[in-house]
Structure formats: C-alpha cells, structure tokens
C-alpha cells in the first residue's frame, strides 16, 4: 500500500511568489470586499516593483508602544522589521517584553537562562555578545527576551542610571557596528504593555515612537495617557523623542466600526497616521505559531503586502526626519 507523502510544514514550503503566480479573481469594487480585493492588487503591484527600500542617512530607533494590550504591537514590530530587512536594510529588533513573543515569532531561542536583553540592562553585558541573527531573514538581528526579564523591573530600581541603561548599551553597539562597516539602519524596540522601567528604558533609547492602534471599539482608550507619558519622558529624560508614526491595525473593510475608528484616528492625528491600514488576516495570525513573520509565512497574503507597504511609507517619511 502506497502511503501519501506528508505535507511539508509552512516553514519548509516554497514561497507562493516563487513557485507560481496567483490568479486574481474578478471582483466588484463597489462592495467592501471588492474594494479590498482591488487594494490587494494595487499593493501587490506597488511593493513588488520596489526591489529595495532607501537607506536612511542615520540609524532610526523606533519604540513600538501602546499601553493597551492586544493592539498588534508585537505583530507590528515583527513584520515591519521583516519587511525592512527583506527589502535590503539592516535591522535590529529589541524584545523588551518578558513574554518573549517577538523572539518566538522571529525564531530566536529564548528559554529561561538564555542571555539577552536582561543581561544587557541589568548586568551591563555588551550587546555584541547577546544579539542573534534571525535564521530566516538576512540582515535582521534580534536582542531576545527571556522570562528572566520579568524580575528586571525590581532590580533596576536600585541600579545607577536605571532609566538609560538600554540607551547606553545600544549606542555603544550601534557605534561599533558603524565602525565595522555594518551600520544598522533601523532599530525597533517592542515594549511591554505597561509604563514601567523597561518601557522607560525603551523611550530613553528611542527617537521615534510607533503606535499601533486597532480599528475596534475602545481603540483610543489609554492613548491620552500614553501621550502624556511620552511628553513627560521628553521633558525630563529624552527631549529628542517624538511620536512620528501611527499604524492602524485589525482593519475590517466590511464593518462601519473599522471605518469609523480609522476616520477618528486620522482626524486626531492627520500628519502621523500611515495611509496603509493593516487588515485582519488569518495568515498574519497563523504565522507566529510557525515562528515566522507573515512575510516569510505567506508573502502574497494581504497582511504581508500591507506590512510591506507600511514599511515603505516609514522609509519614505524618513527622508524628512532629522538625525540625532
């Protein structure tokens, strides 16, 4: 009896884009689903025509933050980083969340006792001893988080320069990379969903804040407090910190709620919201369980294309940004 060959896991499956072209179904763009399909085609054309993203003239350090949980913060960190690296840029991701979900999604080991960001900010270990390359994406490196980081908040209280320990370690690392001819183009710091010393360290180390906001009820809940906290850190610890980017996530073109929330956010922050909204996507939700970004899991999905376009917008906005 002939056995049926096992289906390979998504990690070992060839990219859809490299093995075959997906036929685009006909659609009526007067309906929400039709408009969504039309947007998918447009995004696919736009991002595929851009082979590489433009390199910034200085290292841009983003803090990905939102005190409200479940807004797509880690998903955004992982996929924006993946998009930038896949388009030829050098990217460092710093996982500051003790849960380590960003490390998991980028296939970086982070079991208890694994050296990572805890050793950097508590013990003062050099980052070049701790940063790990992402095995799936060239040019992407990760400073992982382990459960050891859960106790860092308490330990930092008694340390000298407790708010700026990450900044000091990061600046030494970035300088060393630049001197070696391997300058990092983008740093993305994924924060825990609370304003403790870990998040404060991220905001002292960062220069730009990227805020993901889900297109759902209570989307703006806590946003005012986050902005006040950023203003406080700017006033006392890091005057160069600025909210430059807001990304709408979990957008559902079929609902009035999503459209209403998107309109409200764009009205309040007209110069900071990216034109691209990240749609709800099954493939985006599945990817982390395979320790992948959605771009390596299914590069032709709506989520992958949207994150690529959002990353392109970020690089374009960088042309007007002032360096450190």
XYZ file of C-alpha atoms in Angstrom:
324
model
C 0.000 0.000 0.000
C 1.450 3.337 -1.088
C 1.487 5.959 1.635
C 0.571 9.552 0.903
C 3.571 11.887 1.248
C 3.370 14.149 4.260
C 2.580 17.769 3.577
C 5.578 19.940 4.472
C 5.160 22.452 7.260
C 4.823 26.100 6.195
C 8.410 26.739 7.305
C 9.685 24.381 4.594
C 7.142 25.153 1.899
C 8.351 27.177 -1.113
C 7.234 30.770 -1.292
C 3.996 31.180 -3.218
C 5.529 34.076 -5.086
C 8.473 31.968 -6.256
C 6.558 28.829 -7.258
C 3.507 30.113 -9.069
C 1.524 33.224 -9.737
C -1.837 33.512 -8.031
C -4.702 34.338 -10.411
C -6.646 37.390 -9.331
C -10.388 36.682 -9.185
C -12.797 39.067 -10.788
C -14.497 41.378 -8.320
C -16.954 44.192 -7.971
C -15.053 47.105 -6.460
C -18.283 48.843 -5.462
C -18.606 46.466 -2.477
C -16.344 46.401 0.609
C -14.899 43.031 -0.380
C -14.437 44.208 -3.947
C -12.645 47.316 -2.790
C -10.451 45.180 -0.549
C -9.546 42.944 -3.487
C -8.762 45.995 -5.596
C -6.488 47.318 -2.856
C -4.745 43.930 -2.605
C -3.913 44.020 -6.328
C -2.650 47.597 -6.078
C -0.482 46.789 -3.054
C 0.988 43.715 -4.737
C 1.974 45.785 -7.758
C 3.446 48.630 -5.720
C 5.587 46.621 -3.304
C 6.760 44.142 -5.946
C 8.004 46.999 -8.117
C 10.249 48.232 -5.281
C 13.202 45.854 -5.029
C 14.956 47.716 -2.211
C 13.988 50.398 0.285
C 16.054 53.563 0.531
C 18.655 53.542 3.285
C 18.234 56.323 5.875
C 21.128 58.731 6.426
C 21.226 57.798 10.121
C 20.076 54.921 12.299
C 16.391 55.358 13.092
C 15.397 53.989 16.504
C 11.678 53.239 16.909
C 9.862 52.458 20.132
C 6.758 50.383 19.350
C 4.427 51.194 22.218
C 0.818 51.156 23.328
C -0.241 50.675 26.936
C -3.408 48.948 25.753
C -2.833 45.248 25.104
C -3.981 43.316 22.053
C -3.443 46.099 19.531
C -0.965 44.247 17.316
C 2.161 45.750 18.867
C 4.352 42.650 18.704
C 2.914 41.656 15.324
C 3.729 45.113 14.017
C 7.281 45.013 15.390
C 7.966 41.618 13.839
C 6.504 42.335 10.429
C 7.766 45.887 9.945
C 11.242 44.630 10.872
C 10.916 41.701 8.473
C 9.701 43.966 5.659
C 12.600 46.382 6.089
C 15.170 43.572 6.154
C 13.663 41.758 3.178
C 13.996 44.987 1.211
C 17.715 45.180 1.825
C 18.070 47.130 5.085
C 19.913 46.127 8.258
C 17.513 45.875 11.193
C 17.883 45.202 14.913
C 14.845 44.157 16.956
C 14.991 44.519 20.736
C 12.442 42.401 22.593
C 11.664 44.135 25.897
C 8.579 42.087 26.740
C 9.269 39.290 29.275
C 6.811 37.062 27.395
C 9.302 36.965 24.526
C 6.662 36.766 21.800
C 8.753 38.831 19.404
C 11.689 36.472 19.899
C 9.402 33.496 19.265
C 7.966 34.951 16.057
C 11.463 35.564 14.690
C 12.599 32.018 15.545
C 15.098 33.101 18.204
C 15.622 30.738 21.185
C 14.748 32.487 24.441
C 14.246 29.830 27.096
C 14.862 30.740 30.720
C 18.551 31.455 31.197
C 19.160 32.409 27.563
C 21.395 35.522 27.505
C 19.581 38.536 26.112
C 18.238 41.954 26.976
C 18.182 41.185 30.712
C 21.951 40.743 30.747
C 22.355 43.958 28.760
C 20.389 46.265 31.043
C 20.938 44.609 34.437
C 24.435 43.108 34.162
C 25.865 45.535 31.595
C 26.851 42.828 29.094
C 27.830 44.157 25.656
C 25.148 43.755 23.016
C 27.552 42.170 20.539
C 27.667 39.154 22.871
C 23.869 38.925 23.016
C 22.413 39.855 19.618
C 21.352 36.871 17.494
C 20.772 36.691 13.713
C 17.283 35.769 12.545
C 17.734 32.409 10.765
C 15.053 33.149 8.171
C 15.810 36.732 7.108
C 19.212 38.109 6.132
C 20.059 41.452 7.681
C 17.697 41.014 10.637
C 19.139 40.572 14.132
C 17.406 40.228 17.490
C 18.218 41.009 21.109
C 15.960 38.369 22.687
C 13.920 38.446 25.873
C 13.551 35.579 28.316
C 11.347 35.148 31.365
C 14.334 36.399 33.399
C 13.312 39.873 32.260
C 10.207 39.676 34.468
C 12.325 40.492 37.513
C 14.253 43.299 35.868
C 11.758 45.984 36.899
C 12.567 45.370 40.578
C 16.312 45.006 40.047
C 16.574 48.199 38.005
C 15.219 50.300 40.871
C 18.496 50.098 42.789
C 20.840 50.471 39.796
C 22.688 53.617 38.757
C 21.234 55.387 35.681
C 18.322 52.958 35.744
C 16.359 54.800 33.028
C 19.183 54.960 30.479
C 20.908 51.584 30.698
C 19.475 50.327 27.412
C 20.350 53.583 25.654
C 23.988 53.389 26.740
C 24.346 49.766 25.658
C 22.606 50.430 22.349
C 24.713 53.477 21.462
C 27.945 51.544 22.036
C 26.668 48.700 19.855
C 25.488 50.977 17.040
C 28.812 52.805 17.061
C 30.758 49.542 16.912
C 28.619 48.301 14.011
C 29.129 51.541 12.085
C 32.895 51.447 12.614
C 32.945 47.865 11.335
C 31.101 48.915 8.166
C 27.844 47.193 9.185
C 25.729 50.179 10.176
C 22.258 49.336 11.463
C 19.559 51.193 9.515
C 16.587 50.594 11.816
C 16.132 49.572 15.437
C 12.662 48.509 16.596
C 12.068 48.122 20.331
C 8.999 46.098 21.324
C 7.738 47.298 24.724
C 5.626 45.521 27.336
C 2.053 46.874 27.648
C 2.795 48.942 30.754
C 4.792 52.019 31.698
C 7.444 50.530 33.949
C 11.206 50.931 33.898
C 11.537 48.642 30.877
C 9.307 50.887 28.775
C 11.029 53.986 30.157
C 14.381 52.496 29.090
C 12.976 51.964 25.602
C 11.746 55.546 25.367
C 15.049 56.964 26.566
C 16.850 54.867 23.936
C 14.414 55.702 21.144
C 13.981 58.717 18.920
C 10.664 57.862 17.283
C 7.504 56.278 18.664
C 5.363 53.993 16.510
C 1.890 53.469 17.988
C -0.271 50.627 16.623
C -3.999 51.277 17.106
C -6.567 48.587 16.386
C -9.678 49.597 14.437
C -12.047 48.407 17.137
C -14.196 49.770 19.944
C -12.211 51.472 22.727
C -9.327 51.890 20.268
C -8.317 55.230 21.745
C -8.626 54.019 25.331
C -5.400 54.805 27.146
C -3.917 56.686 24.213
C -4.157 60.018 26.012
C -2.248 58.604 28.975
C 0.426 57.188 26.659
C 0.886 60.585 25.018
C 1.153 62.284 28.418
C 3.770 59.754 29.490
C 5.750 60.371 26.310
C 5.549 64.123 26.933
C 6.852 63.576 30.471
C 9.788 61.482 29.246
C 10.524 64.089 26.588
C 10.541 66.831 29.228
C 12.758 65.067 31.755
C 14.750 62.283 30.092
C 14.782 62.382 26.286
C 13.937 65.658 24.519
C 14.524 64.038 21.109
C 11.675 61.532 21.498
C 8.776 62.148 19.120
C 5.611 60.356 18.043
C 6.189 60.084 14.300
C 4.069 57.120 13.236
C 0.627 55.703 13.976
C -0.391 52.465 12.279
C -3.991 51.283 12.080
C -4.265 47.524 12.636
C -7.001 44.866 12.511
C -8.891 46.881 9.906
C -12.028 45.195 8.555
C -13.362 46.821 5.392
C -16.718 45.073 5.877
C -17.631 46.973 9.037
C -18.627 50.556 9.685
C -16.874 50.345 13.043
C -13.441 49.941 11.457
C -14.096 52.773 9.038
C -15.345 54.983 11.861
C -12.356 54.320 14.107
C -9.947 54.880 11.217
C -11.632 58.197 10.420
C -11.478 59.306 14.055
C -7.782 58.468 14.413
C -6.899 60.175 11.125
C -8.862 63.257 12.212
C -6.992 63.492 15.528
C -3.526 62.726 14.083
C -3.628 63.746 10.403
C 0.153 64.002 9.951
C 1.154 60.858 11.821
C -1.177 58.086 10.594
C 0.170 55.943 7.766
C -2.043 55.711 4.701
C -1.794 51.920 4.902
C -4.062 50.115 7.370
C -3.245 46.520 8.299
C -6.267 44.287 7.606
C -7.453 41.409 9.728
C -5.755 38.361 8.260
C -5.825 34.686 9.135
C -2.324 34.257 7.727
C -0.976 37.045 9.936
C -2.472 35.317 12.985
C -1.100 31.905 11.973
C 2.478 32.956 11.249
C 3.784 33.238 14.859
C 2.779 29.650 15.627
C 5.311 28.618 12.951
C 7.925 31.011 14.372
C 7.703 33.221 11.323
C 6.687 36.663 10.205
C 3.719 36.772 7.848
C 6.109 37.855 5.088
C 8.058 34.593 5.266
C 4.953 32.524 6.013
C 2.829 33.794 3.118
C 4.351 36.702 1.247
C 1.343 37.090 -1.063
C -1.228 37.487 1.722
C -2.984 40.775 2.387
C -1.225 41.094 5.739
C 2.239 40.632 4.223
C 1.611 43.124 1.430
C 0.154 45.672 3.844
C 3.121 45.457 6.198
C 5.480 45.849 3.244
C 3.623 48.973 2.159
C 3.567 50.353 5.712
C 7.324 49.794 5.952
C 7.804 51.575 2.622
C 5.851 54.550 3.972
C 8.080 54.639 7.045
C 11.224 54.723 4.901
C 9.773 57.485 2.724
C 8.894 59.568 5.794
C 12.485 59.162 6.963
C 13.639 61.489 4.210
C 12.236 64.399 6.199
C 13.410 63.175 9.603
C 16.266 64.989 11.300
C 19.111 62.794 12.547
C 20.311 62.575 16.115
